[in-house]
């Protein structure tokens, strides 16, 4: 079983940056995909970014393109989400997720989730 633990959330002002981390443990990942999702108050959880553990390929939601960067440190079994130029609309609980297979934006195809980390962006 894969265990995921997020960290790095916090309160920042608009225009500032945050770097989220997702430490993974448990089964080795091989051909796994890692994703970041977020859920704002009163809204459904939405896809943010994903990366392949196998070849490092990435995919981003339009909301994060040009501002967010997802990356992997294989030696540390950790996935990161660097978020720059944050805006109040980025306020949400951010979740890390994992699945075997190719990267996907579909939430239900991920079968391991972290507990989430709160990101709050003030105007």
CSV table of C-alpha atoms in Angstrom, one decimal:
chain,number,residue,atom,x,y,z
A,1,UNK,CA,0.0,0.0,0.0
A,2,UNK,CA,1.3,3.5,-0.9
A,3,UNK,CA,1.3,6.1,1.8
A,4,UNK,CA,1.4,9.8,0.8
A,5,UNK,CA,2.1,12.7,3.2
A,6,UNK,CA,1.8,16.3,2.0
A,7,UNK,CA,3.5,19.3,3.5
A,8,UNK,CA,4.4,22.9,2.6
A,9,UNK,CA,1.0,24.6,2.7
A,10,UNK,CA,0.4,27.9,4.4
A,11,UNK,CA,-0.8,31.4,4.2
A,12,UNK,CA,0.8,33.7,1.6
A,13,UNK,CA,-0.1,37.0,-0.1
A,14,UNK,CA,-1.1,37.2,-3.7
A,15,UNK,CA,2.0,37.1,-6.0
A,16,UNK,CA,4.1,35.0,-3.6
A,17,UNK,CA,5.2,31.4,-4.0
A,18,UNK,CA,4.8,28.1,-2.2
A,19,UNK,CA,6.4,24.7,-2.7
A,20,UNK,CA,4.3,21.7,-1.7
A,21,UNK,CA,5.9,18.3,-1.0
A,22,UNK,CA,4.4,14.8,-1.2
A,23,UNK,CA,6.5,12.1,0.5
A,24,UNK,CA,5.7,8.6,-0.7
A,25,UNK,CA,6.3,5.4,1.1
A,26,UNK,CA,5.3,1.8,0.8
A,27,UNK,CA,5.3,-0.1,-2.5
A,28,UNK,CA,7.8,0.8,-5.1
A,29,UNK,CA,6.3,2.8,-7.9
A,30,UNK,CA,7.6,1.6,-11.2
A,31,UNK,CA,5.2,2.7,-13.8
A,32,UNK,CA,3.2,5.0,-11.5
A,33,UNK,CA,1.7,8.4,-12.0
A,34,UNK,CA,1.6,11.1,-9.3
A,35,UNK,CA,-0.9,13.9,-9.3
A,36,UNK,CA,-1.8,17.0,-7.4
A,37,UNK,CA,-5.5,17.9,-7.0
A,38,UNK,CA,-7.1,20.8,-5.0
A,39,UNK,CA,-10.5,21.4,-3.5
A,40,UNK,CA,-11.7,24.9,-2.7
A,41,UNK,CA,-14.5,25.6,-0.2
A,42,UNK,CA,-17.8,24.7,-1.7
A,43,UNK,CA,-16.3,23.3,-4.9
A,44,UNK,CA,-15.5,19.9,-6.2
A,45,UNK,CA,-11.9,18.6,-6.2
A,46,UNK,CA,-10.1,19.5,-9.4
A,47,UNK,CA,-7.0,18.3,-11.2
A,48,UNK,CA,-3.9,20.5,-10.9
A,49,UNK,CA,-0.9,18.6,-12.3
A,50,UNK,CA,0.5,15.2,-12.8
A,51,UNK,CA,3.9,13.5,-13.5
A,52,UNK,CA,5.0,10.1,-14.5
A,53,UNK,CA,7.3,8.4,-12.1
A,54,UNK,CA,8.7,6.4,-15.0
A,55,UNK,CA,9.7,9.0,-17.5
A,56,UNK,CA,9.0,12.4,-15.9
A,57,UNK,CA,6.4,13.5,-18.4
A,58,UNK,CA,4.1,16.1,-17.0
A,59,UNK,CA,0.6,17.5,-17.6
A,60,UNK,CA,-1.0,20.6,-16.2
A,61,UNK,CA,-4.5,22.0,-15.9
A,62,UNK,CA,-4.9,25.3,-17.6
A,63,UNK,CA,-5.2,27.1,-14.3
A,64,UNK,CA,-1.6,26.3,-13.4
A,65,UNK,CA,0.2,26.4,-16.8
A,66,UNK,CA,3.1,28.9,-16.6
A,67,UNK,CA,2.8,29.2,-12.8
A,68,UNK,CA,3.0,25.7,-11.4
A,69,UNK,CA,5.8,23.1,-11.8
A,70,UNK,CA,5.5,19.5,-10.8
A,71,UNK,CA,8.7,17.5,-10.3
A,72,UNK,CA,10.0,14.3,-8.7
A,73,UNK,CA,13.1,13.5,-6.6
A,74,UNK,CA,13.3,9.8,-7.1
A,75,UNK,CA,16.0,9.4,-4.5
A,76,UNK,CA,13.7,11.0,-1.8
A,77,UNK,CA,10.5,9.4,-3.1
A,78,UNK,CA,9.0,12.8,-3.1
A,79,UNK,CA,6.9,14.8,-5.5
A,80,UNK,CA,6.9,18.6,-5.5
A,81,UNK,CA,4.5,21.3,-6.7
A,82,UNK,CA,6.2,24.6,-7.1
A,83,UNK,CA,3.5,27.3,-7.2
A,84,UNK,CA,4.4,30.8,-8.3
A,85,UNK,CA,2.4,34.0,-8.8
A,86,UNK,CA,-0.3,32.7,-6.5
A,87,UNK,CA,-3.7,34.3,-6.6
A,88,UNK,CA,-6.6,34.1,-4.2
A,89,UNK,CA,-8.4,31.7,-6.5
A,90,UNK,CA,-5.6,29.2,-5.7
A,91,UNK,CA,-6.8,29.0,-2.1
A,92,UNK,CA,-7.7,25.3,-1.5
A,93,UNK,CA,-6.7,22.1,0.2
A,94,UNK,CA,-4.1,20.5,-2.0
A,95,UNK,CA,-4.0,16.7,-2.3
A,96,UNK,CA,-1.3,14.4,-3.6
A,97,UNK,CA,-2.4,11.2,-5.3
A,98,UNK,CA,-0.9,8.1,-6.9
A,99,UNK,CA,-1.9,5.4,-9.4
A,100,UNK,CA,-0.3,2.7,-11.4
A,101,UNK,CA,-0.2,3.4,-15.1
A,102,UNK,CA,-0.1,6.6,-17.2
A,103,UNK,CA,-0.7,10.1,-16.0
A,104,UNK,CA,-4.4,11.1,-16.1
A,105,UNK,CA,-6.5,14.0,-15.0
A,106,UNK,CA,-9.3,11.7,-13.8
A,107,UNK,CA,-9.6,11.8,-10.1
A,108,UNK,CA,-11.3,8.4,-9.7
A,109,UNK,CA,-8.4,6.6,-11.4
A,110,UNK,CA,-6.1,7.5,-8.6
A,111,UNK,CA,-6.2,5.0,-5.8
A,112,UNK,CA,-3.9,6.4,-3.1
A,113,UNK,CA,-4.4,9.8,-1.5
A,114,UNK,CA,-2.7,12.0,1.0
A,115,UNK,CA,-4.5,13.9,3.8
A,116,UNK,CA,-4.1,17.3,2.1
A,117,UNK,CA,-2.4,20.5,2.9
A,118,UNK,CA,-4.1,23.9,3.1
A,119,UNK,CA,-3.0,26.7,0.9
A,120,UNK,CA,-4.5,30.1,1.5
A,121,UNK,CA,-3.7,33.1,-0.7
A,122,UNK,CA,-4.7,36.5,0.6
A,123,UNK,CA,-5.4,39.5,-1.6
